[in-house]
């Protein structure tokens, strides 16, 4: 894509708009989305993002920061080049007001790793059509664009040798050749760079002297097996000393070089620096441990019934997630003084000395975490510093705990040595604090609710004795009694209303309610929970719920009515907020530029956005359509996919998220769309599945990209084939031009081997799978190629073959077949009228067996092992395949048995 730099001046003139629904979506909803999503305002400031986006970026951008415009990625590459923030797809969408779909780019994270991401952006406009922001929905795609270089010209042998030597010295891996004692015979420049030693300092030393002692036994054991011929190659990861006293982690592959007789000459060891990877693995393991700690903490909090249980769960999570041995929790008491409520590994002396200290004011509106990498260097009072150090604490972090938007305390993490708290650790710490604060608030709410229930029971008894807002009136609507509750509710004192009509409390537009109520009372009917509006003494209106019952005298005659009035103003507000929240949620789903729909627990469609309608080519029927909004579904191979077996159905039936599945949707107009679904079950507070949400990602553009990839592979096949044909022609010409029979024979054999390799190459470049090939196609292609080099009366019988193999099997098998078929034709067919050469390649229980059988006398393997160059080639290739090689007579048969997967 072509994204121009710069931002049109019209964006600078856009004034701040009132907050819209999409600006502040519910966090719970964002975290339910199965893909990464974030939003920007018209100037490119990031408004919000979910955890999936932060995970793919490898960082959490600062919301609203001028330095974080348009995108949260550390670095972003398109078309192989690094782009500025002003050149990002989000900047283009905001600039043009046009949506962007299916664009792919490479996101580089701060740790150096990267992913390929597919971007879908939808601009947001106001009522006047002005672009006020945009939402970006993106997901990771494995693999990126192919980057090819021009195939080098047909260089001379000298140039190739020079280039090979230069490659040896400058290849991005250390290379060393060692003898049977492990002494270094030759090293390249990269190895010197990796270790910091000059070549002269390394030569003559052994590979084991340069290895960290803990890693020597494993390397030495493998090397001994390599010398003994038990293995030809092995790979290990070990630590290698540098000249400066440090060490690096290296991935070492040691390969044997042997002479024609199989005698060990030396080993070539290729060493890649994996220090950064090891560090990343340790960091990743730390992140996994942090996430596991968070998950375990969240799980435990669901079952905590007391503050003590919450405190213990929190201390376990803090020490585990932050990698510290000691921690504490302090909360404000009634006097707003911080007191220890839970701790690990702290003495009573220390707790008494530091209790009450807080780095924030009690009414701090937005407390931020504080930390000291080295307490001895911190700006703290000397007495406090001495107290901390004497406790064996050298590094500490202060993390605020907030409940209902108010600072309620802190937790502390301690290290016995200087420790730099990373941004990731602080994020984890703040998450722990939020969970802790939420759980403590929940417990407080539960306690308040328990007390409220107890009070409600007491109130029920009090209501019987007129402690609630209870009013009685006669059949003419004149107030007869007025309790304290009524006085509190309506603001009138008893003397002000006794003898006054009840209409005193009824607004003018609701005066017609009273006659109807009195009519029901006269008829002996009860009015339950009648919701209406009444006026207070100060003129304000309030929502109330009325329960009105007839009052009878001893004779059973109805003489009046008793009214119990309850204030439902707050409930009305909550209902209004709930309706508003539901409306906001639907507007947000409609604004996301991806097909989204929801179902109930039985799979019935309960909601869909307009993008889902556009994707399916139809409008689903709510409450009737099941499992998916599409008309028809198919597997990627074209076979029908019943709706009740689609990924959404599986997610609901099995109660799990479904990922990595592709399907094809057919619209009513017959068009088909490949897509990836992201179904995610939704659960209530008890964990019961109440429905599911699904996002459908259109793969049409990706499929087009894969077609382009196939074209590139075909071009590579064409060029490789041309090079092999050129090489064959050169060998053929050389063979025809030489006067030496021995030279002609060698050149003819080389030409045959090249032809066999070309046949194998045609097979695995012609398959739809770029990594594997059909055994049957391969066997037919190689046999047909070899047949063209044999006398016309030689008959080769091919047995049917089946199965698939990885591409790295192709060339060794092709060369082995060429040698065995050529040998059988020369020595095993004396009578062309009846002799046959039989070939088979069969698979059984994960093992493949290649056999070539003829009607000749056969040969003794030990007798010809050292005299036949072709046999030595076959044996060497068999070792490469980890194959068992066997020769039998009567009939004459050569067979190789090898595993379908290559060994280590």
mmCIF file with all atom_site columns, C-alpha atoms in Angstrom, residues 396-584:
data_model
loop_
_atom_site.group_PDB
_atom_site.id
_atom_site.type_symbol
_atom_site.label_atom_id
_atom_site.label_alt_id
_atom_site.label_comp_id
_atom_site.label_asym_id
_atom_site.label_entity_id
_atom_site.label_seq_id
_atom_site.pdbx_PDB_ins_code
_atom_site.Cartn_x
_atom_site.Cartn_y
_atom_site.Cartn_z
_atom_site.occupancy
_atom_site.B_iso_or_equiv
_atom_site.pdbx_formal_charge
_atom_site.auth_seq_id
_atom_site.auth_comp_id
_atom_site.auth_asym_id
_atom_site.auth_atom_id
_atom_site.pdbx_PDB_model_num
ATOM 1   C CA . UNK A 1 396 ? 10.855  -2.051 47.414 1.00 0.00 ? 396 UNK A CA 1
ATOM 2   C CA . UNK A 1 397 ? 7.742   -1.101 45.449 1.00 0.00 ? 397 UNK A CA 1
ATOM 3   C CA . UNK A 1 398 ? 4.699   0.805  46.787 1.00 0.00 ? 398 UNK A CA 1
ATOM 4   C CA . UNK A 1 399 ? 1.522   -0.132 44.847 1.00 0.00 ? 399 UNK A CA 1
ATOM 5   C CA . UNK A 1 400 ? -1.719  1.789  45.597 1.00 0.00 ? 400 UNK A CA 1
ATOM 6   C CA . UNK A 1 401 ? -4.949  -0.101 46.268 1.00 0.00 ? 401 UNK A CA 1
ATOM 7   C CA . UNK A 1 402 ? -8.066  1.739  45.102 1.00 0.00 ? 402 UNK A CA 1
ATOM 8   C CA . UNK A 1 403 ? -11.657 0.886  46.016 1.00 0.00 ? 403 UNK A CA 1
ATOM 9   C CA . UNK A 1 404 ? -14.561 2.609  44.269 1.00 0.00 ? 404 UNK A CA 1
ATOM 10  C CA . UNK A 1 405 ? -12.246 5.321  42.956 1.00 0.00 ? 405 UNK A CA 1
ATOM 11  C CA . UNK A 1 406 ? -10.776 6.117  46.377 1.00 0.00 ? 406 UNK A CA 1
ATOM 12  C CA . UNK A 1 407 ? -7.325  5.251  47.774 1.00 0.00 ? 407 UNK A CA 1
ATOM 13  C CA . UNK A 1 408 ? -7.848  2.555  50.393 1.00 0.00 ? 408 UNK A CA 1
ATOM 14  C CA . UNK A 1 409 ? -4.325  1.289  51.039 1.00 0.00 ? 409 UNK A CA 1
ATOM 15  C CA . UNK A 1 410 ? -1.243  -0.182 49.422 1.00 0.00 ? 410 UNK A CA 1
ATOM 16  C CA . UNK A 1 411 ? 0.667   -3.391 49.018 1.00 0.00 ? 411 UNK A CA 1
ATOM 17  C CA . UNK A 1 412 ? 4.445   -3.635 49.050 1.00 0.00 ? 412 UNK A CA 1
ATOM 18  C CA . UNK A 1 413 ? 6.871   -6.024 47.364 1.00 0.00 ? 413 UNK A CA 1
ATOM 19  C CA . UNK A 1 414 ? 10.415  -6.376 48.776 1.00 0.00 ? 414 UNK A CA 1
ATOM 20  C CA . UNK A 1 415 ? 13.676  -7.673 47.317 1.00 0.00 ? 415 UNK A CA 1
ATOM 21  C CA . UNK A 1 416 ? 16.820  -8.444 49.285 1.00 0.00 ? 416 UNK A CA 1
ATOM 22  C CA . UNK A 1 417 ? 19.050  -7.152 46.470 1.00 0.00 ? 417 UNK A CA 1
ATOM 23  C CA . UNK A 1 418 ? 18.876  -4.143 44.171 1.00 0.00 ? 418 UNK A CA 1
ATOM 24  C CA . UNK A 1 419 ? 16.108  -4.756 41.646 1.00 0.00 ? 419 UNK A CA 1
ATOM 25  C CA . UNK A 1 420 ? 14.919  -2.761 38.665 1.00 0.00 ? 420 UNK A CA 1
ATOM 26  C CA . UNK A 1 421 ? 11.140  -2.913 38.431 1.00 0.00 ? 421 UNK A CA 1
ATOM 27  C CA . UNK A 1 422 ? 10.226  -3.241 34.754 1.00 0.00 ? 422 UNK A CA 1
ATOM 28  C CA . UNK A 1 423 ? 7.199   -1.705 33.121 1.00 0.00 ? 423 UNK A CA 1
ATOM 29  C CA . UNK A 1 424 ? 5.715   -5.192 32.758 1.00 0.00 ? 424 UNK A CA 1
ATOM 30  C CA . UNK A 1 425 ? 6.160   -5.873 36.481 1.00 0.00 ? 425 UNK A CA 1
ATOM 31  C CA . UNK A 1 426 ? 4.496   -2.598 37.374 1.00 0.00 ? 426 UNK A CA 1
ATOM 32  C CA . UNK A 1 427 ? 1.594   -3.401 35.060 1.00 0.00 ? 427 UNK A CA 1
ATOM 33  C CA . UNK A 1 428 ? 1.232   -6.776 36.754 1.00 0.00 ? 428 UNK A CA 1
ATOM 34  C CA . UNK A 1 429 ? 1.439   -5.102 40.164 1.00 0.00 ? 429 UNK A CA 1
ATOM 35  C CA . UNK A 1 430 ? -1.296  -2.613 39.262 1.00 0.00 ? 430 UNK A CA 1
ATOM 36  C CA . UNK A 1 431 ? -3.463  -5.472 37.977 1.00 0.00 ? 431 UNK A CA 1
ATOM 37  C CA . UNK A 1 432 ? -2.968  -7.325 41.259 1.00 0.00 ? 432 UNK A CA 1
ATOM 38  C CA . UNK A 1 433 ? -3.877  -4.155 43.143 1.00 0.00 ? 433 UNK A CA 1
ATOM 39  C CA . UNK A 1 434 ? -7.039  -3.703 41.062 1.00 0.00 ? 434 UNK A CA 1
ATOM 40  C CA . UNK A 1 435 ? -8.084  -7.311 41.710 1.00 0.00 ? 435 UNK A CA 1
ATOM 41  C CA . UNK A 1 436 ? -7.329  -6.923 45.402 1.00 0.00 ? 436 UNK A CA 1
ATOM 42  C CA . UNK A 1 437 ? -9.260  -3.655 45.631 1.00 0.00 ? 437 UNK A CA 1
ATOM 43  C CA . UNK A 1 438 ? -12.179 -5.104 43.698 1.00 0.00 ? 438 UNK A CA 1
ATOM 44  C CA . UNK A 1 439 ? -12.311 -8.174 45.913 1.00 0.00 ? 439 UNK A CA 1
ATOM 45  C CA . UNK A 1 440 ? -12.144 -6.122 49.112 1.00 0.00 ? 440 UNK A CA 1
ATOM 46  C CA . UNK A 1 441 ? -14.884 -3.878 47.752 1.00 0.00 ? 441 UNK A CA 1
ATOM 47  C CA . UNK A 1 442 ? -16.942 -6.969 46.920 1.00 0.00 ? 442 UNK A CA 1
ATOM 48  C CA . UNK A 1 443 ? -16.545 -8.277 50.446 1.00 0.00 ? 443 UNK A CA 1
ATOM 49  C CA . UNK A 1 444 ? -17.537 -4.876 51.814 1.00 0.00 ? 444 UNK A CA 1
ATOM 50  C CA . UNK A 1 445 ? -20.543 -4.904 49.509 1.00 0.00 ? 445 UNK A CA 1
ATOM 51  C CA . UNK A 1 446 ? -21.470 -8.401 50.620 1.00 0.00 ? 446 UNK A CA 1
ATOM 52  C CA . UNK A 1 447 ? -21.255 -7.290 54.230 1.00 0.00 ? 447 UNK A CA 1
ATOM 53  C CA . UNK A 1 448 ? -23.330 -4.226 53.472 1.00 0.00 ? 448 UNK A CA 1
ATOM 54  C CA . UNK A 1 449 ? -25.849 -6.396 51.628 1.00 0.00 ? 449 UNK A CA 1
ATOM 55  C CA . UNK A 1 450 ? -26.002 -8.834 54.571 1.00 0.00 ? 450 UNK A CA 1
ATOM 56  C CA . UNK A 1 451 ? -26.616 -5.979 56.957 1.00 0.00 ? 451 UNK A CA 1
ATOM 57  C CA . UNK A 1 452 ? -29.204 -4.549 54.587 1.00 0.00 ? 452 UNK A CA 1
ATOM 58  C CA . UNK A 1 453 ? -31.021 -7.872 54.509 1.00 0.00 ? 453 UNK A CA 1
ATOM 59  C CA . UNK A 1 454 ? -30.993 -7.991 58.309 1.00 0.00 ? 454 UNK A CA 1
ATOM 60  C CA . UNK A 1 455 ? -32.262 -4.422 58.415 1.00 0.00 ? 455 UNK A CA 1
ATOM 61  C CA . UNK A 1 456 ? -34.933 -5.277 55.885 1.00 0.00 ? 456 UNK A CA 1
ATOM 62  C CA . UNK A 1 457 ? -36.184 -8.039 58.146 1.00 0.00 ? 457 UNK A CA 1
ATOM 63  C CA . UNK A 1 458 ? -36.269 -5.621 61.060 1.00 0.00 ? 458 UNK A CA 1
ATOM 64  C CA . UNK A 1 459 ? -37.910 -3.018 58.877 1.00 0.00 ? 459 UNK A CA 1
ATOM 65  C CA . UNK A 1 460 ? -40.651 -5.460 57.942 1.00 0.00 ? 460 UNK A CA 1
ATOM 66  C CA . UNK A 1 461 ? -41.557 -5.666 61.638 1.00 0.00 ? 461 UNK A CA 1
ATOM 67  C CA . UNK A 1 462 ? -41.270 -1.907 62.015 1.00 0.00 ? 462 UNK A CA 1
ATOM 68  C CA . UNK A 1 463 ? -43.531 -1.356 59.021 1.00 0.00 ? 463 UNK A CA 1
ATOM 69  C CA . UNK A 1 464 ? -46.237 -3.227 60.922 1.00 0.00 ? 464 UNK A CA 1
ATOM 70  C CA . UNK A 1 465 ? -45.983 -0.546 63.607 1.00 0.00 ? 465 UNK A CA 1
ATOM 71  C CA . UNK A 1 466 ? -45.944 2.323  61.115 1.00 0.00 ? 466 UNK A CA 1
ATOM 72  C CA . UNK A 1 467 ? -42.176 2.880  60.898 1.00 0.00 ? 467 UNK A CA 1
ATOM 73  C CA . UNK A 1 468 ? -42.420 2.854  57.075 1.00 0.00 ? 468 UNK A CA 1
ATOM 74  C CA . UNK A 1 469 ? -44.131 5.562  55.000 1.00 0.00 ? 469 UNK A CA 1
ATOM 75  C CA . UNK A 1 470 ? -47.653 4.383  55.695 1.00 0.00 ? 470 UNK A CA 1
ATOM 76  C CA . UNK A 1 471 ? -50.704 6.584  55.233 1.00 0.00 ? 471 UNK A CA 1
ATOM 77  C CA . UNK A 1 472 ? -54.364 5.828  55.834 1.00 0.00 ? 472 UNK A CA 1
ATOM 78  C CA . UNK A 1 473 ? -57.293 7.689  54.303 1.00 0.00 ? 473 UNK A CA 1
ATOM 79  C CA . UNK A 1 474 ? -61.050 7.456  54.234 1.00 0.00 ? 474 UNK A CA 1
ATOM 80  C CA . UNK A 1 475 ? -63.141 6.601  51.210 1.00 0.00 ? 475 UNK A CA 1
ATOM 81  C CA . UNK A 1 476 ? -63.256 10.278 50.273 1.00 0.00 ? 476 UNK A CA 1
ATOM 82  C CA . UNK A 1 477 ? -59.446 10.392 50.041 1.00 0.00 ? 477 UNK A CA 1
ATOM 83  C CA . UNK A 1 478 ? -58.931 12.457 53.198 1.00 0.00 ? 478 UNK A CA 1
ATOM 84  C CA . UNK A 1 479 ? -55.743 11.658 55.147 1.00 0.00 ? 479 UNK A CA 1
ATOM 85  C CA . UNK A 1 480 ? -56.483 10.093 58.540 1.00 0.00 ? 480 UNK A CA 1
ATOM 86  C CA . UNK A 1 481 ? -53.012 8.949  59.777 1.00 0.00 ? 481 UNK A CA 1
ATOM 87  C CA . UNK A 1 482 ? -49.422 9.927  58.926 1.00 0.00 ? 482 UNK A CA 1
ATOM 88  C CA . UNK A 1 483 ? -46.372 8.142  60.327 1.00 0.00 ? 483 UNK A CA 1
ATOM 89  C CA . UNK A 1 484 ? -42.710 9.177  60.681 1.00 0.00 ? 484 UNK A CA 1
ATOM 90  C CA . UNK A 1 485 ? -41.795 7.335  57.492 1.00 0.00 ? 485 UNK A CA 1
ATOM 91  C CA . UNK A 1 486 ? -44.307 9.382  55.527 1.00 0.00 ? 486 UNK A CA 1
ATOM 92  C CA . UNK A 1 487 ? -42.955 12.532 57.144 1.00 0.00 ? 487 UNK A CA 1
ATOM 93  C CA . UNK A 1 488 ? -39.426 11.645 56.017 1.00 0.00 ? 488 UNK A CA 1
ATOM 94  C CA . UNK A 1 489 ? -40.534 10.652 52.523 1.00 0.00 ? 489 UNK A CA 1
ATOM 95  C CA . UNK A 1 490 ? -42.818 13.545 51.650 1.00 0.00 ? 490 UNK A CA 1
ATOM 96  C CA . UNK A 1 491 ? -41.442 16.276 53.938 1.00 0.00 ? 491 UNK A CA 1
ATOM 97  C CA . UNK A 1 492 ? -44.763 17.126 55.581 1.00 0.00 ? 492 UNK A CA 1
ATOM 98  C CA . UNK A 1 493 ? -45.182 16.933 59.316 1.00 0.00 ? 493 UNK A CA 1
ATOM 99  C CA . UNK A 1 494 ? -48.168 15.054 60.707 1.00 0.00 ? 494 UNK A CA 1
ATOM 100 C CA . UNK A 1 495 ? -50.099 18.181 61.726 1.00 0.00 ? 495 UNK A CA 1
ATOM 101 C CA . UNK A 1 496 ? -49.782 19.639 58.213 1.00 0.00 ? 496 UNK A CA 1
ATOM 102 C CA . UNK A 1 497 ? -51.554 16.829 56.406 1.00 0.00 ? 497 UNK A CA 1
ATOM 103 C CA . UNK A 1 498 ? -54.051 15.204 58.785 1.00 0.00 ? 498 UNK A CA 1
ATOM 104 C CA . UNK A 1 499 ? -57.525 16.107 57.458 1.00 0.00 ? 499 UNK A CA 1
ATOM 105 C CA . UNK A 1 500 ? -56.128 17.194 54.064 1.00 0.00 ? 500 UNK A CA 1
ATOM 106 C CA . UNK A 1 501 ? -57.010 15.386 50.818 1.00 0.00 ? 501 UNK A CA 1
ATOM 107 C CA . UNK A 1 502 ? -54.432 12.843 49.561 1.00 0.00 ? 502 UNK A CA 1
ATOM 108 C CA . UNK A 1 503 ? -54.417 14.745 46.278 1.00 0.00 ? 503 UNK A CA 1
ATOM 109 C CA . UNK A 1 504 ? -52.088 17.152 48.098 1.00 0.00 ? 504 UNK A CA 1
ATOM 110 C CA . UNK A 1 505 ? -49.300 14.730 47.159 1.00 0.00 ? 505 UNK A CA 1
ATOM 111 C CA . UNK A 1 506 ? -50.408 14.040 43.575 1.00 0.00 ? 506 UNK A CA 1
ATOM 112 C CA . UNK A 1 507 ? -49.015 16.155 40.692 1.00 0.00 ? 507 UNK A CA 1
ATOM 113 C CA . UNK A 1 508 ? -51.570 17.965 38.548 1.00 0.00 ? 508 UNK A CA 1
ATOM 114 C CA . UNK A 1 509 ? -51.072 15.664 35.556 1.00 0.00 ? 509 UNK A CA 1
ATOM 115 C CA . UNK A 1 510 ? -51.818 12.555 37.667 1.00 0.00 ? 510 UNK A CA 1
ATOM 116 C CA . UNK A 1 511 ? -54.954 13.710 39.568 1.00 0.00 ? 511 UNK A CA 1
ATOM 117 C CA . UNK A 1 512 ? -57.049 11.198 37.638 1.00 0.00 ? 512 UNK A CA 1
ATOM 118 C CA . UNK A 1 513 ? -55.257 8.293  39.380 1.00 0.00 ? 513 UNK A CA 1
ATOM 119 C CA . UNK A 1 514 ? -56.955 8.817  42.739 1.00 0.00 ? 514 UNK A CA 1
ATOM 120 C CA . UNK A 1 515 ? -60.589 8.172  41.631 1.00 0.00 ? 515 UNK A CA 1
ATOM 121 C CA . UNK A 1 516 ? -59.541 4.907  40.038 1.00 0.00 ? 516 UNK A CA 1
ATOM 122 C CA . UNK A 1 517 ? -57.670 3.821  43.174 1.00 0.00 ? 517 UNK A CA 1
ATOM 123 C CA . UNK A 1 518 ? -60.649 4.658  45.422 1.00 0.00 ? 518 UNK A CA 1
ATOM 124 C CA . UNK A 1 519 ? -62.961 2.765  43.093 1.00 0.00 ? 519 UNK A CA 1
ATOM 125 C CA . UNK A 1 520 ? -60.829 -0.398 43.455 1.00 0.00 ? 520 UNK A CA 1
ATOM 126 C CA . UNK A 1 521 ? -60.672 0.020  47.225 1.00 0.00 ? 521 UNK A CA 1
ATOM 127 C CA . UNK A 1 522 ? -64.477 0.367  47.474 1.00 0.00 ? 522 UNK A CA 1
ATOM 128 C CA . UNK A 1 523 ? -64.714 -2.839 45.442 1.00 0.00 ? 523 UNK A CA 1
ATOM 129 C CA . UNK A 1 524 ? -62.454 -4.557 47.975 1.00 0.00 ? 524 UNK A CA 1
ATOM 130 C CA . UNK A 1 525 ? -59.511 -4.888 45.612 1.00 0.00 ? 525 UNK A CA 1
ATOM 131 C CA . UNK A 1 526 ? -55.865 -4.553 46.641 1.00 0.00 ? 526 UNK A CA 1
ATOM 132 C CA . UNK A 1 527 ? -53.439 -2.421 44.613 1.00 0.00 ? 527 UNK A CA 1
ATOM 133 C CA . UNK A 1 528 ? -49.939 -3.960 44.657 1.00 0.00 ? 528 UNK A CA 1
ATOM 134 C CA . UNK A 1 529 ? -46.749 -2.152 43.721 1.00 0.00 ? 529 UNK A CA 1
ATOM 135 C CA . UNK A 1 530 ? -48.387 0.587  41.758 1.00 0.00 ? 530 UNK A CA 1
ATOM 136 C CA . UNK A 1 531 ? -45.533 2.743  40.441 1.00 0.00 ? 531 UNK A CA 1
ATOM 137 C CA . UNK A 1 532 ? -46.272 6.408  40.076 1.00 0.00 ? 532 UNK A CA 1
ATOM 138 C CA . UNK A 1 533 ? -44.937 9.903  40.830 1.00 0.00 ? 533 UNK A CA 1
ATOM 139 C CA . UNK A 1 534 ? -45.744 12.016 43.855 1.00 0.00 ? 534 UNK A CA 1
ATOM 140 C CA . UNK A 1 535 ? -44.877 15.552 44.915 1.00 0.00 ? 535 UNK A CA 1
ATOM 141 C CA . UNK A 1 536 ? -42.932 16.423 48.066 1.00 0.00 ? 536 UNK A CA 1
ATOM 142 C CA . UNK A 1 537 ? -43.542 19.469 50.220 1.00 0.00 ? 537 UNK A CA 1
ATOM 143 C CA . UNK A 1 538 ? -40.614 21.291 48.556 1.00 0.00 ? 538 UNK A CA 1
ATOM 144 C CA . UNK A 1 539 ? -42.217 20.737 45.144 1.00 0.00 ? 539 UNK A CA 1
ATOM 145 C CA . UNK A 1 540 ? -39.746 18.083 43.969 1.00 0.00 ? 540 UNK A CA 1
ATOM 146 C CA . UNK A 1 541 ? -41.065 14.916 42.345 1.00 0.00 ? 541 UNK A CA 1
ATOM 147 C CA . UNK A 1 542 ? -40.122 11.395 43.319 1.00 0.00 ? 542 UNK A CA 1
ATOM 148 C CA . UNK A 1 543 ? -40.802 7.933  41.953 1.00 0.00 ? 543 UNK A CA 1
ATOM 149 C CA . UNK A 1 544 ? -42.647 5.741  44.416 1.00 0.00 ? 544 UNK A CA 1
ATOM 150 C CA . UNK A 1 545 ? -44.200 2.292  44.567 1.00 0.00 ? 545 UNK A CA 1
ATOM 151 C CA . UNK A 1 546 ? -47.583 2.120  46.277 1.00 0.00 ? 546 UNK A CA 1
ATOM 152 C CA . UNK A 1 547 ? -49.233 -0.853 47.904 1.00 0.00 ? 547 UNK A CA 1
ATOM 153 C CA . UNK A 1 548 ? -52.811 0.004  48.835 1.00 0.00 ? 548 UNK A CA 1
ATOM 154 C CA . UNK A 1 549 ? -55.091 -2.253 50.861 1.00 0.00 ? 549 UNK A CA 1
ATOM 155 C CA . UNK A 1 550 ? -58.699 -1.781 51.971 1.00 0.00 ? 550 UNK A CA 1
ATOM 156 C CA . UNK A 1 551 ? -59.325 -1.049 55.684 1.00 0.00 ? 551 UNK A CA 1
ATOM 157 C CA . UNK A 1 552 ? -62.352 -2.784 57.136 1.00 0.00 ? 552 UNK A CA 1
ATOM 158 C CA . UNK A 1 553 ? -64.203 -2.228 60.340 1.00 0.00 ? 553 UNK A CA 1
ATOM 159 C CA . UNK A 1 554 ? -65.252 -5.010 62.689 1.00 0.00 ? 554 UNK A CA 1
ATOM 160 C CA . UNK A 1 555 ? -68.300 -5.634 60.574 1.00 0.00 ? 555 UNK A CA 1
ATOM 161 C CA . UNK A 1 556 ? -66.155 -6.135 57.507 1.00 0.00 ? 556 UNK A CA 1
ATOM 162 C CA . UNK A 1 557 ? -67.253 -2.952 55.860 1.00 0.00 ? 557 UNK A CA 1
ATOM 163 C CA . UNK A 1 558 ? -64.633 -1.048 53.878 1.00 0.00 ? 558 UNK A CA 1
ATOM 164 C CA . UNK A 1 559 ? -64.099 2.257  55.597 1.00 0.00 ? 559 UNK A CA 1
ATOM 165 C CA . UNK A 1 560 ? -60.840 3.444  54.154 1.00 0.00 ? 560 UNK A CA 1
ATOM 166 C CA . UNK A 1 561 ? -57.463 2.476  52.679 1.00 0.00 ? 561 UNK A CA 1
ATOM 167 C CA . UNK A 1 562 ? -53.909 1.926  53.936 1.00 0.00 ? 562 UNK A CA 1
ATOM 168 C CA . UNK A 1 563 ? -51.064 3.039  51.679 1.00 0.00 ? 563 UNK A CA 1
ATOM 169 C CA . UNK A 1 564 ? -47.439 1.900  51.965 1.00 0.00 ? 564 UNK A CA 1
ATOM 170 C CA . UNK A 1 565 ? -45.221 4.173  49.881 1.00 0.00 ? 565 UNK A CA 1
ATOM 171 C CA . UNK A 1 566 ? -41.668 3.314  48.907 1.00 0.00 ? 566 UNK A CA 1
ATOM 172 C CA . UNK A 1 567 ? -39.152 5.546  47.172 1.00 0.00 ? 567 UNK A CA 1
ATOM 173 C CA . UNK A 1 568 ? -37.997 3.870  43.914 1.00 0.00 ? 568 UNK A CA 1
ATOM 174 C CA . UNK A 1 569 ? -36.141 6.873  42.509 1.00 0.00 ? 569 UNK A CA 1
ATOM 175 C CA . UNK A 1 570 ? -32.744 5.126  42.656 1.00 0.00 ? 570 UNK A CA 1
ATOM 176 C CA . UNK A 1 571 ? -34.115 1.964  41.069 1.00 0.00 ? 571 UNK A CA 1
ATOM 177 C CA . UNK A 1 572 ? -35.500 4.030  38.227 1.00 0.00 ? 572 UNK A CA 1
ATOM 178 C CA . UNK A 1 573 ? -32.096 5.633  37.772 1.00 0.00 ? 573 UNK A CA 1
ATOM 179 C CA . UNK A 1 574 ? -30.426 2.199  37.703 1.00 0.00 ? 574 UNK A CA 1
ATOM 180 C CA . UNK A 1 575 ? -32.938 0.938  35.140 1.00 0.00 ? 575 UNK A CA 1
ATOM 181 C CA . UNK A 1 576 ? -32.310 4.012  33.011 1.00 0.00 ? 576 UNK A CA 1
ATOM 182 C CA . UNK A 1 577 ? -28.533 3.491  33.240 1.00 0.00 ? 577 UNK A CA 1
ATOM 183 C CA . UNK A 1 578 ? -28.989 -0.178 32.329 1.00 0.00 ? 578 UNK A CA 1
ATOM 184 C CA . UNK A 1 579 ? -31.019 0.733  29.263 1.00 0.00 ? 579 UNK A CA 1
ATOM 185 C CA . UNK A 1 580 ? -28.410 3.318  28.343 1.00 0.00 ? 580 UNK A CA 1
ATOM 186 C CA . UNK A 1 581 ? -25.586 0.750  28.821 1.00 0.00 ? 581 UNK A CA 1
ATOM 187 C CA . UNK A 1 582 ? -27.355 -1.770 26.579 1.00 0.00 ? 582 UNK A CA 1
ATOM 188 C CA . UNK A 1 583 ? -27.841 0.913  23.946 1.00 0.00 ? 583 UNK A CA 1
ATOM 189 C CA . UNK A 1 584 ? -24.139 1.860  24.161 1.00 0.00 ? 584 UNK A CA 1
#
